[in-house]
Amino acid sequence: MVDRTGPVPAPLMAAGDDTFRVPLRATPAMLRASIAGLRMPVFAPARRAADLVDLARFDPALVLDIRYATARNFLGFPVYPAARAFLQRPAARALSHARGLAARHGYGLLVYDAYRPWHVSALFRHAVPESLYDFVGDPAHGSRHNRGCAVDLTLWDLTTRQVVPMPSGFDEMTPRAHVGYVGGSARARGCRDLLATIMQASGFEPLAEEWWHFDFRDWRDYAVMDLSFDEIGRTLTP
Ligand SMILES: C[C@@H](N)C(=O)N[C@H](C)C(=O)O
Ligand SMILES: [Zn+2]
């Protein structure tokens, strides 16, 4: 166990850009236009009211690298107006628990994405070829990210401040991202499996195709949402 008494330092971010990118089915402007007129389907009513929290405030020891607020994502252009991350409060508590478990192993959590508005999921689906549909939630059903109940993340080493190696990059839409992928280095597979163990012990379920994606176990209780980050910001309670 690594003893941490002072403030947690941030991980060192790689200087280059080795982000996985998909061949887009249209230009960014065309994609934005194609989803502008879409209406979110009417989904079954939720059992629990939304209670989103801002992860940066809820647990400042979580480190954020919100890729969809940058061009360092599979689309190659930003789709979020700000590098913010929100989760439903019980999911945020579970993530904080995971962060504590990771620290016992000498690691921090680096969050790539959390709540995602429905329109952004619709844009993802319009952007990628059908062969990659397994990697992007279907807007006809709503992604668990749209419910504020999914998180994409990795581990970073609290001592070296390096983001750990994983069998694939974040959002790399290839078999290397599968949780059962047997290739790559033993260290990378070990880090992937440790992340899964920590997240499952904290109340999250893994996704077979993506080592970085975890669903909070109570996701079914929450509604699919299309609130913008600004709208959420106005409704947050401490
Ligand atoms: C796009 C990727 N980061 C992701 O979150 N995929 C899952 C399947 C989703 O969109 O819900
Ligand atoms: Zn995800």
Short mmCIF file of C-alpha atoms and ligand atoms in Angstrom, two decimals:
data_model
loop_
_atom_site.label_atom_id
_atom_site.label_comp_id
_atom_site.label_asym_id
_atom_site.label_seq_id
_atom_site.Cartn_x
_atom_site.Cartn_y
_atom_site.Cartn_z
CA MET A 1 0.00 0.00 0.00
CA VAL A 2 1.30 3.46 -0.91
CA ASP A 3 1.08 6.00 1.93
CA ARG A 4 -0.52 9.24 0.69
CA THR A 5 -0.87 12.05 3.15
CA GLY A 6 -0.49 15.14 0.93
CA PRO A 7 -2.51 16.23 -2.09
CA VAL A 8 -2.62 13.70 -4.92
CA PRO A 9 -0.48 14.85 -7.88
CA ALA A 10 -1.87 14.65 -11.39
CA PRO A 11 -0.62 12.05 -13.87
CA LEU A 12 1.81 13.10 -16.57
CA MET A 13 -0.10 13.26 -19.84
CA ALA A 14 1.56 11.92 -23.00
CA ALA A 15 2.85 14.70 -25.25
CA GLY A 16 1.96 13.07 -28.57
CA ASP A 17 -1.43 12.12 -29.91
CA ASP A 18 -1.80 8.40 -30.60
CA THR A 19 -5.59 8.53 -30.29
CA PHE A 20 -7.58 5.93 -32.23
CA ARG A 21 -9.75 7.57 -34.91
CA VAL A 22 -12.57 6.15 -37.01
CA PRO A 23 -13.13 6.97 -40.70
CA LEU A 24 -16.03 9.40 -40.26
CA ARG A 25 -19.15 8.86 -42.36
CA ALA A 26 -19.49 12.65 -42.86
CA THR A 27 -17.77 15.93 -41.97
CA PRO A 28 -18.15 17.29 -38.41
CA ALA A 29 -20.51 20.02 -39.69
CA MET A 30 -22.65 17.47 -41.55
CA LEU A 31 -22.76 15.19 -38.51
CA ARG A 32 -23.83 18.05 -36.25
CA ALA A 33 -26.52 19.04 -38.76
CA SER A 34 -27.73 15.43 -39.07
CA ILE A 35 -28.51 15.17 -35.37
CA ALA A 36 -29.76 18.72 -34.78
CA GLY A 37 -33.36 17.89 -35.69
CA LEU A 38 -33.49 14.52 -33.93
CA ARG A 39 -35.84 14.02 -31.01
CA MET A 40 -34.98 11.70 -28.19
CA PRO A 41 -37.46 8.78 -28.06
CA VAL A 42 -39.85 8.62 -25.12
CA PHE A 43 -38.40 6.04 -22.73
CA ALA A 44 -40.10 4.24 -19.83
CA PRO A 45 -40.36 6.41 -16.69
CA ALA A 46 -37.46 6.15 -14.24
CA ARG A 47 -37.73 4.70 -10.73
CA ARG A 48 -35.36 7.28 -9.28
CA ALA A 49 -35.05 11.03 -9.84
CA ALA A 50 -31.83 12.32 -11.34
CA ASP A 51 -29.29 13.56 -8.78
CA LEU A 52 -26.20 14.31 -10.80
CA VAL A 53 -23.03 15.46 -9.10
CA ASP A 54 -19.94 17.11 -10.52
CA LEU A 55 -17.11 14.58 -10.08
CA ALA A 56 -14.39 17.22 -9.81
CA ARG A 57 -16.14 18.64 -6.73
CA PHE A 58 -17.51 15.40 -5.37
CA ASP A 59 -14.09 13.75 -5.18
CA PRO A 60 -11.22 16.10 -6.10
CA ALA A 61 -8.79 13.14 -6.00
CA LEU A 62 -10.37 11.81 -9.20
CA VAL A 63 -8.39 13.09 -12.18
CA LEU A 64 -10.27 14.06 -15.34
CA ASP A 65 -9.09 13.81 -18.94
CA ILE A 66 -12.41 14.40 -20.68
CA ARG A 67 -11.51 13.40 -24.21
CA TYR A 68 -14.81 14.42 -25.80
CA ALA A 69 -14.13 18.03 -24.80
CA THR A 70 -10.96 17.86 -26.96
CA ALA A 71 -9.99 16.63 -30.41
CA ARG A 72 -8.18 13.67 -28.76
CA ASN A 73 -11.07 11.29 -29.30
CA PHE A 74 -12.17 8.79 -31.94
CA LEU A 75 -14.00 11.49 -33.92
CA GLY A 76 -11.08 13.92 -34.04
CA PHE A 77 -13.16 16.93 -32.96
CA PRO A 78 -14.67 18.09 -29.64
CA VAL A 79 -18.32 17.30 -28.87
CA TYR A 80 -18.52 18.62 -25.29
CA PRO A 81 -18.41 22.35 -24.48
CA ALA A 82 -16.36 21.79 -21.32
CA ALA A 83 -14.13 19.17 -19.68
CA ARG A 84 -16.68 18.24 -17.03
CA ALA A 85 -17.85 14.90 -15.67
CA PHE A 86 -21.16 14.16 -13.95
CA LEU A 87 -22.58 10.98 -12.43
CA GLN A 88 -25.66 10.10 -10.42
CA ARG A 89 -24.75 10.52 -6.75
CA PRO A 90 -24.74 6.78 -5.80
CA ALA A 91 -22.57 6.05 -8.87
CA ALA A 92 -20.20 8.86 -7.86
CA ARG A 93 -20.00 7.39 -4.35
CA ALA A 94 -19.17 3.99 -5.84
CA LEU A 95 -16.51 5.58 -8.05
CA SER A 96 -15.00 7.30 -5.04
CA HIS A 97 -14.88 3.92 -3.33
CA ALA A 98 -13.09 2.52 -6.40
CA ARG A 99 -10.62 5.40 -6.21
CA GLY A 100 -9.85 4.42 -2.60
CA LEU A 101 -9.32 0.77 -3.56
CA ALA A 102 -7.07 1.78 -6.47
CA ALA A 103 -4.97 3.93 -4.11
CA ARG A 104 -4.34 0.87 -1.93
CA HIS A 105 -2.68 -0.70 -4.97
CA GLY A 106 -0.72 2.49 -5.68
CA TYR A 107 -2.95 3.77 -8.50
CA GLY A 108 -5.21 6.73 -9.19
CA LEU A 109 -8.27 6.84 -11.45
CA LEU A 110 -8.20 8.90 -14.66
CA VAL A 111 -11.74 9.57 -15.94
CA TYR A 112 -12.25 9.91 -19.69
CA ASP A 113 -16.04 10.27 -19.73
CA ALA A 114 -19.10 10.01 -17.50
CA TYR A 115 -22.60 11.46 -18.19
CA ARG A 116 -23.13 12.00 -21.92
CA PRO A 117 -26.15 13.83 -23.38
CA TRP A 118 -28.36 11.68 -25.64
CA HIS A 119 -27.67 13.91 -28.66
CA VAL A 120 -23.93 13.18 -28.35
CA SER A 121 -24.64 9.43 -28.41
CA ALA A 122 -26.77 10.02 -31.52
CA LEU A 123 -23.86 11.86 -33.12
CA PHE A 124 -21.49 8.98 -32.30
CA ARG A 125 -23.86 6.54 -33.98
CA HIS A 126 -24.15 8.73 -37.09
CA ALA A 127 -20.37 9.13 -37.24
CA VAL A 128 -19.13 5.52 -37.13
CA PRO A 129 -19.50 2.80 -39.75
CA GLU A 130 -21.98 0.04 -38.89
CA SER A 131 -19.11 -2.40 -38.31
CA LEU A 132 -18.25 -0.40 -35.16
CA TYR A 133 -21.76 -0.19 -33.68
CA ASP A 134 -20.75 -2.51 -30.80
CA PHE A 135 -18.55 0.31 -29.50
CA VAL A 136 -21.20 3.06 -29.38
CA GLY A 137 -24.48 2.83 -27.47
CA ASP A 138 -27.67 2.69 -29.55
CA PRO A 139 -29.62 5.97 -29.16
CA ALA A 140 -32.85 4.02 -29.79
CA HIS A 141 -32.30 2.47 -26.35
CA GLY A 142 -30.10 5.12 -24.77
CA SER A 143 -26.57 4.61 -23.53
CA ARG A 144 -25.91 4.05 -19.85
CA HIS A 145 -23.78 7.18 -20.13
CA ASN A 146 -27.03 9.05 -20.97
CA ARG A 147 -28.38 7.93 -17.58
CA GLY A 148 -25.38 9.32 -15.70
CA CYS A 149 -24.51 5.75 -14.74
CA ALA A 150 -21.50 4.83 -16.89
CA VAL A 151 -17.89 5.87 -16.64
CA ASP A 152 -14.92 5.43 -18.97
CA LEU A 153 -11.60 5.44 -17.15
CA THR A 154 -8.13 4.04 -16.65
CA LEU A 155 -5.47 3.74 -13.93
CA TRP A 156 -2.40 5.88 -13.36
CA ASP A 157 0.58 5.11 -11.15
CA LEU A 158 0.66 7.36 -8.07
CA THR A 159 4.44 6.97 -7.76
CA THR A 160 5.67 7.40 -11.35
CA ARG A 161 2.65 9.54 -12.37
CA GLN A 162 2.47 7.56 -15.59
CA VAL A 163 -0.82 6.40 -17.04
CA VAL A 164 -0.59 2.61 -17.00
CA PRO A 165 -0.24 0.53 -20.17
CA MET A 166 -3.46 -1.18 -21.27
CA PRO A 167 -3.92 -3.72 -24.09
CA SER A 168 -5.41 -0.96 -26.29
CA GLY A 169 -5.83 2.81 -26.26
CA PHE A 170 -9.02 4.41 -24.94
CA ASP A 171 -11.90 4.06 -27.44
CA GLU A 172 -9.75 1.91 -29.67
CA MET A 173 -12.53 0.09 -31.51
CA THR A 174 -10.66 -3.16 -32.17
CA PRO A 175 -10.58 -6.63 -30.55
CA ARG A 176 -7.63 -5.45 -28.43
CA ALA A 177 -10.17 -3.47 -26.37
CA HIS A 178 -12.16 -6.59 -25.43
CA VAL A 179 -11.91 -7.51 -21.76
CA GLY A 180 -10.95 -11.06 -22.72
CA TYR A 181 -8.21 -10.10 -25.21
CA VAL A 182 -5.25 -12.39 -24.59
CA GLY A 183 -2.60 -10.49 -26.59
CA GLY A 184 -0.43 -7.57 -25.54
CA SER A 185 1.93 -7.52 -22.57
CA ALA A 186 1.25 -9.36 -19.32
CA ARG A 187 1.59 -6.00 -17.50
CA ALA A 188 -1.11 -4.38 -19.68
CA ARG A 189 -3.48 -7.30 -19.18
CA GLY A 190 -2.75 -7.21 -15.45
CA CYS A 191 -3.62 -3.49 -15.29
CA ARG A 192 -6.83 -4.07 -17.26
CA ASP A 193 -7.85 -6.91 -14.96
CA LEU A 194 -6.99 -4.93 -11.82
CA LEU A 195 -9.16 -2.03 -13.01
CA ALA A 196 -12.05 -4.46 -13.61
CA THR A 197 -11.59 -6.06 -10.17
CA ILE A 198 -11.57 -2.66 -8.45
CA MET A 199 -14.62 -1.43 -10.34
CA GLN A 200 -16.62 -4.62 -9.79
CA ALA A 201 -15.80 -4.56 -6.07
CA SER A 202 -17.21 -1.01 -6.00
CA GLY A 203 -20.57 -1.71 -7.67
CA PHE A 204 -19.85 -1.42 -11.40
CA GLU A 205 -20.34 -3.95 -14.20
CA PRO A 206 -17.79 -4.31 -17.03
CA LEU A 207 -18.60 -4.18 -20.75
CA ALA A 208 -17.19 -7.07 -22.82
CA GLU A 209 -16.04 -4.93 -25.77
CA GLU A 210 -14.38 -2.08 -23.85
CA TRP A 211 -11.95 -2.47 -20.94
CA TRP A 212 -12.40 1.24 -20.01
CA HIS A 213 -16.23 1.26 -19.73
CA PHE A 214 -18.18 0.40 -16.56
CA ASP A 215 -21.90 0.60 -15.78
CA PHE A 216 -23.11 1.41 -12.29
CA ARG A 217 -25.17 -1.60 -11.19
CA ASP A 218 -28.38 0.45 -10.61
CA TRP A 219 -28.37 2.07 -14.06
CA ARG A 220 -31.84 0.69 -14.85
CA ASP A 221 -33.34 2.97 -12.17
CA TYR A 222 -32.36 6.18 -13.96
CA ALA A 223 -33.79 7.94 -17.00
CA VAL A 224 -32.04 8.50 -20.32
CA MET A 225 -31.30 12.24 -20.39
CA ASP A 226 -30.39 14.85 -22.94
CA LEU A 227 -29.49 17.70 -20.57
CA SER A 228 -26.62 19.94 -21.67
CA PHE A 229 -23.70 20.48 -19.28
CA ASP A 230 -24.95 24.04 -18.71
CA GLU A 231 -28.42 22.81 -17.79
CA ILE A 232 -26.93 20.33 -15.34
CA GLY A 233 -24.71 23.03 -13.85
CA ARG A 234 -27.80 25.06 -12.98
CA THR A 235 -29.48 22.18 -11.12
CA LEU A 236 -26.56 20.74 -9.14
CA THR A 237 -26.88 20.39 -5.39
CA PRO A 238 -23.76 19.96 -3.21
C1 LIG B 1 -17.95 5.38 -27.16
C2 LIG B 1 -17.50 4.59 -25.95
N1 LIG B 1 -16.64 5.41 -25.15
C3 LIG B 1 -18.69 4.12 -25.13
O1 LIG B 1 -18.97 4.67 -24.09
N2 LIG B 1 -19.38 3.08 -25.63
C4 LIG B 1 -20.55 2.58 -24.98
C5 LIG B 1 -21.01 1.28 -25.62
C6 LIG B 1 -21.69 3.59 -25.05
O2 LIG B 1 -21.70 4.45 -25.93
O3 LIG B 1 -22.60 3.47 -24.23
ZN ZN B 2 -18.31 4.23 -22.02
#
